Amino acid sequence: MRLILTLCILCSMLLTSRAQERPVGMNLSFHEYYSPQLIFSNVMRQSSYFKIRQVGFGDFELPNSFEQYPMRPDGYPTHVPFTYNGMQCKVHVIMLGGLLQAYQGGTYHLIFEGKGRVSVEWDAVSGSYTQANTLHPVQVTPVVGMYGTNGVHLTIEESDASDPIRNIRFLLPGTQNTYQTQKFNPRAVELLQGMKCIRGIHALNTNRADTNFITSGMQTPYDFYTQSVSWKTGINHRYLIELAQAVNADVWMNFPANVSDTLIRNVAQDFKNYLAPGQKVYIEYGNETWNFAPPFHYGANWVNNRGLELGLSTNAYQAGRFYTSRRSAELFKIFTEVFNGDNSRFVKVLASQGQNPWTGLQELYGMTQPNINPLGGQADALAIAPYFGGGVGDYLHNMGLVNSTPEDTIINYLSGEINTERRTELAGNQAWCDTFNVRLICYEAGQHLATSFQLDTALVNLLSAVNRNPKMKDLYCQYYDLWYEETDGDLMMAFNFVDNYSKYGNWGQLESMQQDTADSPKWKALNECVMSYNTTGINEVTASSQVKLYPNPAQDVVKFTSPVKGEISVSNAWGTLVRSIGNKTSSTSEFNVSGLPAGLYFVSGEFGVLKVMH
């Protein structure tokens, strides 16, 4: 009894010390057929675009044939075969190809509408299918080669012009009975539970290489066969809204620097129509419009040139900062008009370079100047990306220290950088936010162990090894503590969800959808040093007053005051399912919690939701 009492006191102290929540969100990675981040249950939504292939023989893929087939509004061909350059041709896509680690294998299901014939091959057992509106099981075994996984090759071999093949779905294992009502990959939904916001900067292809205004006609339609970034502006924003709704989160929408007013207005109308009650959207103009590194330089050049044209400054860089203020105000005004003046549904964001607080100062100041911002109004928040470790890779290469530097030396250096340079960065930006009475939030956060010397294989491998080092967890915890304790502790957006480690950087919190979160030091830090502070991310309902749990706190076995029927789920404080108990035909009187880490758990079933400490 004394032990239980002691545990209760300790739990009370723990909850008191962690009373302040730590709001965190997640950036999505690129939405491509070669991305390990699988958002949809229907993998076809992440396929490559249709490529043209000659019927019977000839080139595997005809060059310069992009979009050169008779196309329906949903992107499917009107008929197959069709004539292209005097040849009879068909179309094909690649799904799940080029991944550096194996994706989920097992029994996928193919279903489609229309008359014709569809074939699959490569990682899928080769097959040809003609029966529409039928779930065809397809066995898939991922094969990882020199260039990553082969993937699944799907071809429309034939398609009747009077009833063409369309609405192809290639469903992840286990989703064939739920895909119509649950369009997102259950694993993605599970991992994102507890996130306060979902941001889709890469999935939206915000940093695209257009040099003219982006109009509504250049946006990927919601019902298009693929939502791949290779196509137009990437994933349709409505899917971001829906994914965020699936995990009870807000959504963050980035608009390209050269976005047209018409596109802004149409998107704003969609947000008004489709946001759930209580759900907000963070709206941001551009993405790093101060950054001249590719591919950000398209946006940076755009704002600088527009600012100079308008005479906002004779200094090009300052003119760009002022134009960012001006165009952001125009974006905010359009949303205000569409939402009929109800600004409570969206958060107006200015984004600047955190390591150079001067950029934020210029943008915040520009919003207050009538000659720069004639519309008036103010931002709600200044967003920065306080990355750490950005110069480490190049320094090691330039100094010839790659082969002689232990991982621990790099980790110790990064710890010192967080405590000094990043601390100073946050203080400087917080000061300007206090001056202009706006929130300080973080649009991207994490390590930046990338390098300009991508051909230095030893360096690339070293930086990847540091990211996988178990001590990276403590480093991230130190980093999170700094943000939440030394600033106002507002929203921090981790960068990014699931991504390959490669010569281009080690950005993923996870490297594959199947990775055990216990094997990722970054994800462990997110759970232990951020999510464990939060208890409001779970939809909690009142449990029946007749059902209680005891002992609470518990050591090994938890008992119900009366038997409960049906399936019971035990989830940790950040919403991850850790144990399932019972079934639809049985009753349960107790369950075992031994082996689970100490912490707060939510026990849910037909009776509602109950809390238990372990």
Coordinates of C-alpha atoms in Angstrom, one line a residue:
M1 CA 0.0 0.0 0.0
R2 CA 2.8 2.3 0.8
L3 CA 4.3 1.6 -2.7
I4 CA 1.1 2.5 -4.4
L5 CA 0.8 5.7 -2.4
T6 CA 4.3 6.6 -3.3
L7 CA 3.5 6.0 -7.0
C8 CA 0.5 8.2 -6.8
I9 CA 2.5 11.0 -5.3
L10 CA 5.2 10.6 -8.0
C11 CA 2.6 10.5 -10.7
S12 CA 1.0 13.7 -9.3
M13 CA 4.4 15.4 -9.3
L14 CA 5.1 14.2 -12.8
L15 CA 1.8 15.6 -14.1
T16 CA 2.3 18.9 -12.3
S17 CA 5.8 19.4 -13.6
R18 CA 4.5 18.6 -17.1
A19 CA 1.3 20.7 -16.9
Q20 CA 2.4 22.9 -19.8
E21 CA 1.6 21.2 -23.0
R22 CA 4.1 21.1 -25.9
P23 CA 2.2 21.7 -29.2
V24 CA 3.9 19.9 -32.1
G25 CA 3.0 19.3 -35.7
M26 CA 4.5 17.4 -38.6
N27 CA 5.8 18.3 -42.0
L28 CA 5.0 15.8 -44.8
S29 CA 7.7 14.6 -47.1
F30 CA 7.5 14.5 -50.9
H31 CA 4.5 12.7 -52.3
E32 CA 6.1 10.6 -55.1
Y33 CA 6.1 7.0 -56.2
Y34 CA 9.7 6.8 -54.9
S35 CA 8.8 8.3 -51.5
P36 CA 8.7 5.9 -48.5
Q37 CA 6.0 8.1 -47.0
L38 CA 2.7 6.4 -47.9
I39 CA -0.3 8.5 -47.0
F40 CA -3.1 6.8 -48.9
S41 CA -4.6 3.4 -48.6
N42 CA -4.8 3.5 -52.4
V43 CA -1.2 3.5 -53.6
M44 CA -2.4 4.7 -57.1
R45 CA -2.9 8.1 -55.5
Q46 CA 0.9 8.2 -55.2
S47 CA 1.8 6.6 -58.6
S48 CA 4.0 8.2 -61.2
Y49 CA 2.2 10.0 -64.0
F50 CA 1.1 7.8 -67.0
K51 CA 3.9 7.1 -69.4
I52 CA 3.4 6.0 -73.0
R53 CA 4.7 2.7 -74.2
Q54 CA 4.4 1.2 -77.7
V55 CA 2.1 -1.8 -78.0
G56 CA 3.8 -5.1 -78.7
F57 CA 7.4 -4.0 -79.1
G58 CA 9.7 -1.0 -79.3
D59 CA 10.9 1.4 -76.6
F60 CA 9.9 0.7 -73.1
E61 CA 9.0 4.3 -72.6
L62 CA 8.7 6.7 -75.5
P63 CA 10.6 9.9 -75.0
N64 CA 9.0 13.4 -74.9
S65 CA 5.6 11.8 -74.6
F66 CA 4.4 13.4 -71.4
E67 CA 0.6 14.0 -71.5
Q68 CA 0.6 13.0 -75.2
Y69 CA -2.4 10.6 -75.0
P70 CA -6.1 11.3 -75.3
M71 CA -7.0 12.2 -71.7
R72 CA -10.1 12.4 -69.6
P73 CA -10.5 15.1 -67.0
D74 CA -9.5 12.6 -64.3
G75 CA -6.2 11.8 -66.2
Y76 CA -7.1 8.4 -67.5
P77 CA -6.9 7.8 -71.3
T78 CA -10.1 7.9 -73.2
H79 CA -9.2 4.7 -74.9
V80 CA -6.3 2.2 -75.3
P81 CA -4.6 1.5 -77.6
F82 CA -4.3 5.0 -79.2
T83 CA -2.1 6.4 -81.9
Y84 CA 1.0 8.4 -81.0
N85 CA 3.5 9.4 -83.8
G86 CA 2.0 6.7 -86.0
M87 CA 2.4 4.0 -83.4
Q88 CA -0.2 2.0 -81.5
C89 CA 0.4 2.8 -77.8
K90 CA -0.7 2.1 -74.2
V91 CA 0.0 3.7 -70.8
H92 CA 1.7 2.5 -67.6
V93 CA 2.6 3.8 -64.2
I94 CA 5.1 2.9 -61.5
M95 CA 4.1 2.6 -57.8
L96 CA 6.4 2.0 -54.8
G97 CA 9.6 2.1 -57.0
G98 CA 13.0 3.4 -56.0
L99 CA 12.5 3.2 -52.2
L100 CA 15.8 2.6 -50.4
Q101 CA 14.1 0.2 -47.9
A102 CA 11.5 -2.4 -48.4
Y103 CA 7.9 -1.2 -48.3
Q104 CA 5.0 -3.3 -46.9
G105 CA 4.7 -6.6 -48.7
G106 CA 1.7 -9.0 -48.7
T107 CA -1.6 -9.2 -50.4
Y108 CA -2.6 -6.0 -52.1
H109 CA -6.0 -5.6 -53.9
L110 CA -6.6 -4.2 -57.4
I111 CA -10.0 -2.8 -58.4
F112 CA -11.1 -0.6 -61.3
E113 CA -14.1 0.5 -63.3
G114 CA -14.7 0.2 -67.0
K115 CA -14.1 -2.3 -69.8
G116 CA -10.6 -3.3 -70.8
R117 CA -7.6 -5.0 -69.4
V118 CA -5.1 -4.0 -66.7
S119 CA -1.8 -5.8 -66.0
V120 CA 0.7 -5.8 -63.1
E121 CA 4.3 -7.0 -62.8
W122 CA 7.7 -6.5 -61.2
D123 CA 7.4 -6.7 -57.4
A124 CA 3.9 -8.0 -57.9
V125 CA 3.1 -11.5 -59.2
S126 CA 2.4 -10.9 -62.9
G127 CA -1.2 -10.9 -63.7
S128 CA -3.8 -9.6 -66.2
Y129 CA -7.3 -8.5 -65.1
T130 CA -10.5 -7.7 -67.0
Q131 CA -13.2 -8.0 -64.4
A132 CA -14.3 -4.5 -63.3
N133 CA -15.6 -3.7 -59.8
T134 CA -13.9 -6.7 -58.3
L135 CA -11.3 -6.9 -55.6
H136 CA -8.4 -8.8 -57.3
P137 CA -5.8 -10.1 -54.7
V138 CA -2.3 -9.4 -55.9
Q139 CA 0.7 -10.8 -54.0
V140 CA 3.5 -8.3 -53.7
T141 CA 7.1 -9.0 -52.5
P142 CA 9.3 -5.9 -52.3
V143 CA 12.7 -6.4 -54.0
V144 CA 15.5 -3.9 -53.2
G145 CA 18.2 -3.6 -55.8
M146 CA 21.0 -1.2 -56.6
Y147 CA 18.6 1.7 -57.2
G148 CA 16.0 0.8 -54.6
T149 CA 12.8 -1.2 -54.9
N150 CA 11.6 -2.3 -58.3
G151 CA 8.1 -1.3 -57.3
V152 CA 4.8 -2.4 -59.0
H153 CA 4.4 -1.7 -62.7
L154 CA 0.8 -1.3 -63.8
T155 CA -0.3 -1.0 -67.4
I156 CA -3.6 -0.3 -69.0
E157 CA -3.3 -2.8 -71.9
E158 CA -6.8 -2.1 -73.3
S159 CA -9.5 0.4 -72.6
D160 CA -13.0 0.6 -74.3
A161 CA -13.8 4.1 -75.6
S162 CA -17.5 3.6 -74.7
D163 CA -16.6 2.6 -71.1
P164 CA -12.9 3.3 -70.5
I165 CA -10.8 1.9 -67.6
R166 CA -10.8 4.4 -64.8
N167 CA -10.7 4.8 -61.0
I168 CA -8.0 2.3 -60.5
R169 CA -7.2 1.5 -56.9
F170 CA -4.3 -0.5 -55.7
L171 CA -4.9 -1.1 -52.0
L172 CA -2.5 -1.6 -49.2
P173 CA -2.8 -5.0 -47.4
G174 CA -5.6 -5.0 -44.9
T175 CA -7.4 -1.9 -46.3
Q176 CA -9.6 -3.6 -48.9
N177 CA -12.7 -3.6 -46.6
T178 CA -12.2 0.0 -45.3
Y179 CA -10.7 2.0 -48.1
Q180 CA -14.1 3.5 -49.1
T181 CA -14.6 5.2 -45.8
Q182 CA -11.0 5.4 -44.6
K183 CA -8.9 6.7 -47.4
F184 CA -5.6 7.1 -45.5
N185 CA -3.0 4.5 -44.7
P186 CA -3.9 3.3 -41.1
R187 CA -0.2 3.3 -40.2
A188 CA 0.1 7.0 -41.2
V189 CA -3.0 7.9 -39.1
E190 CA -1.6 5.9 -36.2
L191 CA 1.8 7.7 -36.3
L192 CA 0.3 11.1 -36.7
Q193 CA -2.0 10.8 -33.8
G194 CA -1.5 13.6 -31.3
M195 CA 0.0 16.1 -33.8
K196 CA -1.5 19.5 -33.5
C197 CA -1.0 20.5 -37.2
I198 CA -0.1 18.9 -40.5
R199 CA 2.0 20.9 -43.0
G200 CA 2.5 19.9 -46.6
I201 CA 5.2 22.1 -48.1
H202 CA 6.8 19.3 -50.1
A203 CA 3.6 17.4 -50.8
L204 CA 2.1 20.6 -52.2
N205 CA 5.2 21.2 -54.5
T206 CA 5.3 24.8 -53.2
N207 CA 8.8 25.4 -54.5
R208 CA 8.0 24.6 -58.1
A209 CA 10.0 26.0 -61.0
D210 CA 7.3 28.2 -62.6
T211 CA 8.3 31.7 -63.6
N212 CA 4.7 33.0 -64.3
F213 CA 1.6 33.2 -62.1
I214 CA 0.3 29.9 -61.0
T215 CA -3.5 29.6 -61.7
S216 CA -6.2 27.3 -60.7
G217 CA -5.9 25.4 -63.9
M218 CA -2.4 24.4 -62.8
Q219 CA -3.6 22.6 -59.7
T220 CA -3.9 18.9 -59.4
P221 CA -7.7 18.1 -59.4
Y222 CA -9.0 16.4 -56.3
D223 CA -10.3 13.4 -58.3
F224 CA -7.2 13.0 -60.5
Y225 CA -5.7 9.5 -60.6
T226 CA -2.4 10.5 -59.0
Q227 CA -1.6 13.2 -56.5
S228 CA 2.1 12.9 -57.1
V229 CA 4.3 16.0 -56.9
S230 CA 5.4 15.3 -60.5
W231 CA 2.0 16.4 -61.6
K232 CA 1.2 20.1 -61.5
T233 CA 1.1 21.4 -57.9
G234 CA 1.3 18.1 -56.1
I235 CA -1.3 16.9 -53.7
N236 CA -4.7 18.7 -53.7
H237 CA -5.1 20.7 -50.5
R238 CA -8.4 19.0 -49.7
Y239 CA -6.4 15.8 -48.9
L240 CA -4.3 17.8 -46.4
I241 CA -7.5 19.0 -44.7
E242 CA -8.9 15.4 -44.6
L243 CA -5.6 13.9 -43.3
A244 CA -5.5 16.5 -40.6
Q245 CA -9.1 15.7 -39.7
A246 CA -8.3 12.0 -39.4
V247 CA -5.8 12.8 -36.7
N248 CA -7.7 15.7 -35.1
A249 CA -5.2 18.3 -36.2
D250 CA -5.1 21.7 -37.8
V251 CA -3.6 22.1 -41.3
W252 CA -0.9 24.4 -42.6
M253 CA -1.3 25.7 -46.2
N254 CA 1.7 27.2 -48.2
F255 CA 1.0 29.2 -51.3
P256 CA 3.7 29.5 -54.0
A257 CA 5.3 32.9 -54.3
N258 CA 3.8 33.4 -57.7
V259 CA 0.3 32.3 -56.8
S260 CA -2.6 34.1 -58.5
D261 CA -5.4 35.8 -56.5
T262 CA -7.9 33.5 -58.2
L263 CA -6.2 30.4 -56.9
I264 CA -5.9 31.8 -53.4
R265 CA -9.6 32.6 -53.4
N266 CA -10.6 29.2 -54.7
V267 CA -8.4 27.5 -52.1
A268 CA -9.8 29.7 -49.4
Q269 CA -13.3 28.8 -50.4
D270 CA -12.4 25.1 -50.1
F271 CA -11.0 25.7 -46.6
K272 CA -14.2 27.4 -45.6
N273 CA -16.3 24.6 -47.0
Y274 CA -14.3 21.6 -45.8
L275 CA -12.6 22.6 -42.5
A276 CA -14.2 20.7 -39.6
P277 CA -15.7 22.6 -36.6
G278 CA -12.8 23.8 -34.5
Q279 CA -10.2 23.0 -37.1
K280 CA -8.0 25.9 -38.2
V281 CA -5.7 26.5 -41.2
Y282 CA -2.3 28.2 -40.9
I283 CA -1.8 30.3 -44.1
E284 CA 1.7 31.2 -45.3
Y285 CA 2.8 33.0 -48.4
G286 CA 5.7 31.3 -50.2
N287 CA 8.3 29.1 -48.6
E288 CA 11.6 30.6 -47.5
T289 CA 11.3 33.6 -49.8
W290 CA 14.7 34.7 -48.4
N291 CA 16.5 31.6 -49.5
F292 CA 18.5 31.7 -52.8
A293 CA 19.5 28.0 -52.7
P294 CA 17.7 25.8 -55.3
P295 CA 14.8 25.2 -55.5
F296 CA 13.8 28.1 -53.1
H297 CA 15.5 30.6 -55.5
Y298 CA 12.5 30.7 -57.7
G299 CA 10.4 32.3 -54.9
A300 CA 13.3 34.4 -53.7
N301 CA 13.9 36.0 -57.1
W302 CA 10.1 36.5 -57.5
V303 CA 9.7 38.5 -54.3
N304 CA 12.9 40.5 -54.8
N305 CA 11.9 41.5 -58.4
R306 CA 8.3 42.4 -57.4
G307 CA 9.6 44.5 -54.5
L308 CA 12.0 46.4 -56.7
E309 CA 9.3 46.9 -59.4
L310 CA 7.1 48.5 -56.7
G311 CA 9.9 50.6 -55.4
L312 CA 9.6 49.2 -51.9
S313 CA 13.3 49.5 -51.4
T314 CA 16.4 50.1 -53.6
N315 CA 18.1 47.1 -51.9
A316 CA 16.9 44.0 -53.6
Y317 CA 16.9 41.8 -50.5
Q318 CA 15.1 44.3 -48.4
A319 CA 12.6 44.9 -51.2
G320 CA 11.9 41.1 -51.2
R321 CA 11.2 41.2 -47.5
F322 CA 8.8 44.1 -47.9
Y323 CA 7.1 42.4 -50.8
T324 CA 6.6 39.3 -48.7
S325 CA 4.9 41.6 -46.2
R326 CA 2.7 43.2 -48.8
R327 CA 1.7 39.9 -50.6
S328 CA 1.1 38.2 -47.3
A329 CA -1.4 41.0 -46.4
E330 CA -3.1 40.5 -49.7
L331 CA -3.3 36.7 -49.0
F332 CA -4.8 37.4 -45.5
K333 CA -7.3 39.9 -46.9
I334 CA -8.6 37.3 -49.5
F335 CA -9.1 34.7 -46.7
T336 CA -10.8 37.3 -44.5
E337 CA -13.3 38.1 -47.4
V338 CA -14.0 34.5 -48.1
F339 CA -14.5 33.7 -44.4
N340 CA -16.8 36.8 -44.1
G341 CA -14.5 38.4 -41.6
D342 CA -14.3 35.4 -39.3
N343 CA -10.5 35.3 -38.7
S344 CA -10.8 32.8 -35.9
R345 CA -10.7 30.0 -38.5
F346 CA -7.2 30.7 -39.8
V347 CA -3.8 31.8 -38.5
K348 CA -2.0 34.5 -40.5
V349 CA 1.7 33.5 -40.8
L350 CA 4.8 35.5 -41.8
A351 CA 7.9 33.3 -42.2
S352 CA 11.5 34.5 -42.0
Q353 CA 15.0 33.2 -41.6
G354 CA 15.5 32.4 -38.0
Q355 CA 19.3 32.6 -38.0
N356 CA 19.0 36.2 -39.3
P357 CA 16.3 37.9 -37.1
W358 CA 16.7 41.0 -39.2
T359 CA 14.6 39.3 -41.9
G360 CA 11.7 38.9 -39.5
L361 CA 12.1 42.4 -38.3
Q362 CA 11.8 43.7 -41.8
E363 CA 8.7 41.7 -42.6
L364 CA 7.0 42.6 -39.3
Y365 CA 7.9 46.3 -39.8
G366 CA 6.8 46.2 -43.4
M367 CA 3.3 45.1 -42.3
T368 CA 3.0 48.3 -40.3
Q369 CA 3.9 50.7 -43.2
P370 CA 1.1 52.1 -45.4
N371 CA 3.4 52.5 -48.4
I372 CA 4.4 48.8 -48.1
N373 CA 1.1 47.3 -46.9
P374 CA -1.6 49.7 -48.0
L375 CA -4.3 47.1 -47.0
G376 CA -3.3 47.3 -43.3
G377 CA -3.7 44.4 -41.0
Q378 CA -1.2 42.3 -39.1
A379 CA 0.1 38.8 -39.0
D380 CA -0.8 36.5 -36.1
A381 CA 2.6 34.7 -36.0
L382 CA 6.2 34.9 -37.2
A383 CA 7.5 31.4 -38.2
I384 CA 11.1 30.4 -38.2
A385 CA 13.1 27.2 -38.8
P386 CA 15.8 27.0 -36.1
Y387 CA 17.7 24.0 -37.6
F388 CA 20.9 22.9 -35.9
G389 CA 24.1 21.4 -37.5
G390 CA 23.8 23.1 -40.8
G391 CA 27.5 23.8 -41.4
V392 CA 29.0 20.6 -39.9
G393 CA 29.1 18.5 -43.1
D394 CA 30.9 21.1 -45.2
Y395 CA 33.3 21.9 -42.4
L396 CA 34.4 18.2 -42.0
H397 CA 34.9 17.9 -45.7
N398 CA 36.8 21.1 -46.2
M399 CA 39.1 20.4 -43.2
G400 CA 39.7 16.8 -44.2
L401 CA 38.3 15.5 -41.0
V402 CA 35.7 13.1 -42.3
N403 CA 37.6 9.8 -41.6
S404 CA 39.0 10.9 -38.2
T405 CA 35.9 12.4 -36.5
P406 CA 33.9 10.0 -34.2
E407 CA 30.2 10.3 -34.1
D408 CA 30.3 11.3 -30.5
T409 CA 32.5 14.3 -31.3
I410 CA 29.8 15.6 -33.8
I411 CA 27.0 15.0 -31.2
N412 CA 28.9 16.8 -28.5
Y413 CA 29.5 19.8 -30.9
L414 CA 25.8 19.8 -31.8
S415 CA 24.8 19.9 -28.1
G416 CA 27.0 22.9 -27.6
E417 CA 25.5 24.6 -30.7
I418 CA 22.0 24.1 -29.5
N419 CA 22.8 25.6 -26.1
T420 CA 24.6 28.7 -27.6
E421 CA 23.8 29.6 -31.2
R422 CA 20.2 28.3 -31.3
R423 CA 19.5 29.8 -27.9
T424 CA 20.6 33.2 -29.2
E425 CA 18.6 32.7 -32.3
L426 CA 15.4 32.0 -30.4
A427 CA 15.9 34.9 -28.1
G428 CA 16.4 37.4 -30.9
N429 CA 13.3 36.2 -32.8
Q430 CA 11.2 36.1 -29.6
A431 CA 12.2 39.7 -28.9
W432 CA 10.8 41.0 -32.2
C433 CA 7.7 38.9 -31.8
D434 CA 7.1 40.5 -28.4
T435 CA 7.7 44.0 -29.8
F436 CA 5.1 43.5 -32.6
N437 CA 2.8 41.4 -30.4
V438 CA 2.7 38.3 -32.6
R439 CA 3.3 34.6 -31.8
L440 CA 6.6 32.9 -32.4
I441 CA 6.1 29.5 -34.0
C442 CA 8.3 27.1 -35.9
Y443 CA 7.5 25.9 -39.4
E444 CA 10.4 23.4 -39.6
A445 CA 12.5 21.9 -36.9
G446 CA 15.3 19.4 -36.5
Q447 CA 18.9 18.6 -37.5
H448 CA 20.4 19.9 -40.8
L449 CA 23.3 17.5 -41.3
A450 CA 23.3 17.9 -45.0
T451 CA 26.3 18.8 -47.2
S452 CA 27.2 20.5 -50.4
F453 CA 29.7 17.6 -51.0
Q454 CA 27.2 14.9 -51.9
L455 CA 29.8 12.9 -53.8
D456 CA 31.8 12.4 -50.6
T457 CA 30.4 9.0 -49.8
A458 CA 32.3 8.7 -46.5
L459 CA 30.8 12.0 -45.3
V460 CA 27.3 11.1 -46.4
N461 CA 27.5 7.8 -44.5
L462 CA 28.9 9.6 -41.4
L463 CA 26.1 12.1 -41.3
S464 CA 23.5 9.3 -41.7
A465 CA 25.2 7.3 -38.9
V466 CA 25.0 10.3 -36.6
N467 CA 21.2 10.6 -37.3
R468 CA 20.8 6.9 -36.4
N469 CA 23.0 7.1 -33.3
P470 CA 20.9 6.5 -30.1
K471 CA 22.4 9.6 -28.6
M472 CA 20.5 11.7 -31.2
K473 CA 17.5 11.2 -29.0
D474 CA 19.0 13.1 -26.1
L475 CA 20.1 15.8 -28.6
Y476 CA 16.6 16.2 -29.9
C477 CA 15.3 16.3 -26.3
Q478 CA 17.7 19.1 -25.5
Y479 CA 16.5 20.9 -28.6
Y480 CA 12.9 20.5 -27.8
D481 CA 13.4 21.6 -24.2
L482 CA 15.1 24.8 -25.5
W483 CA 12.2 25.7 -27.7
Y484 CA 9.4 25.0 -25.2
E485 CA 11.2 26.5 -22.2
E486 CA 13.1 29.4 -23.6
T487 CA 10.4 30.8 -25.9
D488 CA 6.6 31.2 -25.3
G489 CA 6.4 27.4 -26.1
D490 CA 4.1 27.7 -29.1
L491 CA 3.7 25.4 -32.1
M492 CA 6.8 23.6 -33.4
M493 CA 6.6 21.7 -36.7
A494 CA 9.0 18.7 -36.9
F495 CA 10.7 18.2 -40.2
N496 CA 9.8 15.7 -41.6
F497 CA 7.6 12.7 -41.4
V498 CA 9.0 9.6 -43.4
D499 CA 11.9 10.1 -45.7
N500 CA 14.9 8.3 -47.1
Y501 CA 18.4 9.0 -45.7
S502 CA 20.6 9.8 -48.6
K503 CA 23.2 12.2 -50.0
Y504 CA 20.5 14.9 -50.0
G505 CA 20.1 14.8 -46.3
N506 CA 18.6 12.8 -43.4
W507 CA 15.3 14.5 -42.9
G508 CA 13.0 11.7 -41.9
Q509 CA 11.7 11.2 -38.4
L510 CA 11.3 7.7 -39.7
E511 CA 13.0 6.1 -42.7
S512 CA 10.1 3.8 -43.7
M513 CA 6.4 3.4 -42.7
Q514 CA 7.3 0.0 -41.2
Q515 CA 10.2 1.2 -39.1
D516 CA 9.7 0.4 -35.4
T517 CA 9.5 3.8 -33.7
A518 CA 11.6 2.4 -30.9
D519 CA 14.5 2.1 -33.4
S520 CA 14.4 5.8 -34.4
P521 CA 16.1 8.2 -31.9
K522 CA 14.2 11.1 -33.4
W523 CA 10.8 9.5 -33.0
K524 CA 11.7 8.4 -29.4
A525 CA 12.6 12.0 -28.6
L526 CA 9.3 13.2 -30.1
N527 CA 7.4 10.7 -27.9
E528 CA 9.3 11.1 -24.7
C529 CA 10.2 14.8 -24.7
V530 CA 7.2 16.3 -26.5
M531 CA 4.1 14.1 -26.8
S532 CA 4.4 12.8 -23.3
Y533 CA 3.6 16.3 -22.1
N534 CA 0.3 16.4 -24.0
T535 CA -3.0 14.8 -23.0
T536 CA -5.4 16.7 -25.2
G537 CA -4.6 15.1 -28.5
I538 CA -6.9 12.2 -27.9
N539 CA -10.6 12.4 -28.3
E540 CA -11.6 11.6 -24.7
V541 CA -15.2 10.9 -23.9
T542 CA -16.7 10.4 -20.5
A543 CA -16.7 6.7 -19.4
S544 CA -19.7 5.1 -17.9
S545 CA -19.9 5.9 -14.2
Q546 CA -20.5 2.2 -13.5
V547 CA -17.1 1.2 -14.9
K548 CA -13.8 2.1 -13.2
L549 CA -10.3 0.8 -13.1
Y550 CA -8.3 -0.3 -10.1
P551 CA -5.6 -0.2 -8.8
N552 CA -4.7 3.1 -10.4
P553 CA -1.8 3.7 -10.6
A554 CA -1.1 0.0 -11.4
Q555 CA 2.0 -2.1 -11.4
D556 CA 1.1 -5.3 -13.3
V557 CA -2.7 -6.0 -13.5
V558 CA -5.5 -3.5 -14.0
K559 CA -9.1 -4.6 -13.1
F560 CA -12.5 -3.4 -14.1
T561 CA -15.1 -2.8 -11.3
S562 CA -17.5 -4.8 -13.4
P563 CA -16.9 -7.0 -16.6
V564 CA -17.0 -5.0 -19.8
K565 CA -18.0 -6.4 -23.2
G566 CA -16.4 -6.0 -26.6
E567 CA -13.0 -5.0 -27.9
I568 CA -10.8 -2.8 -25.7
S569 CA -7.8 -0.6 -26.8
V570 CA -5.0 0.6 -24.6
S571 CA -3.2 3.7 -26.1
N572 CA -0.3 5.7 -24.7
A573 CA -0.4 9.5 -24.0
W574 CA 0.4 10.3 -27.6
G575 CA -2.3 8.1 -29.1
T576 CA -0.4 5.1 -30.2
L577 CA -2.2 1.8 -29.7
V578 CA 0.0 -0.4 -27.4
R579 CA -2.4 -3.3 -26.5
S580 CA -5.7 -4.8 -27.7
I581 CA -7.9 -6.8 -25.4
G582 CA -11.0 -8.9 -25.8
N583 CA -13.3 -9.3 -28.7
K584 CA -16.9 -8.7 -29.8
T585 CA -18.2 -11.9 -28.2
S586 CA -16.3 -11.9 -24.9
S587 CA -16.3 -10.0 -21.6
T588 CA -13.1 -8.8 -19.8
S589 CA -12.5 -8.3 -16.1
E590 CA -8.8 -7.4 -16.1
F591 CA -5.7 -6.9 -18.3
N592 CA -2.0 -6.9 -17.9
V593 CA 0.2 -3.7 -18.2
S594 CA 3.5 -5.3 -17.2
G595 CA 6.2 -4.6 -19.8
L596 CA 4.8 -1.2 -20.7
P597 CA 6.8 1.9 -20.0
A598 CA 5.7 4.0 -17.0
G599 CA 3.3 6.7 -18.0
L600 CA -0.3 7.7 -18.6
Y601 CA -2.6 5.4 -20.7
F602 CA -6.1 5.6 -22.1
V603 CA -8.3 2.5 -22.0
S604 CA -11.2 2.7 -24.5
G605 CA -14.1 0.5 -25.4
E606 CA -17.9 0.6 -25.6
F607 CA -17.9 2.0 -22.0
G608 CA -16.0 5.2 -23.2
V609 CA -12.5 6.2 -22.2
L610 CA -10.7 5.7 -18.9
K611 CA -7.3 6.8 -17.7
V612 CA -4.8 4.7 -15.9
M613 CA -1.3 5.4 -14.6
H614 CA 1.4 2.7 -14.8

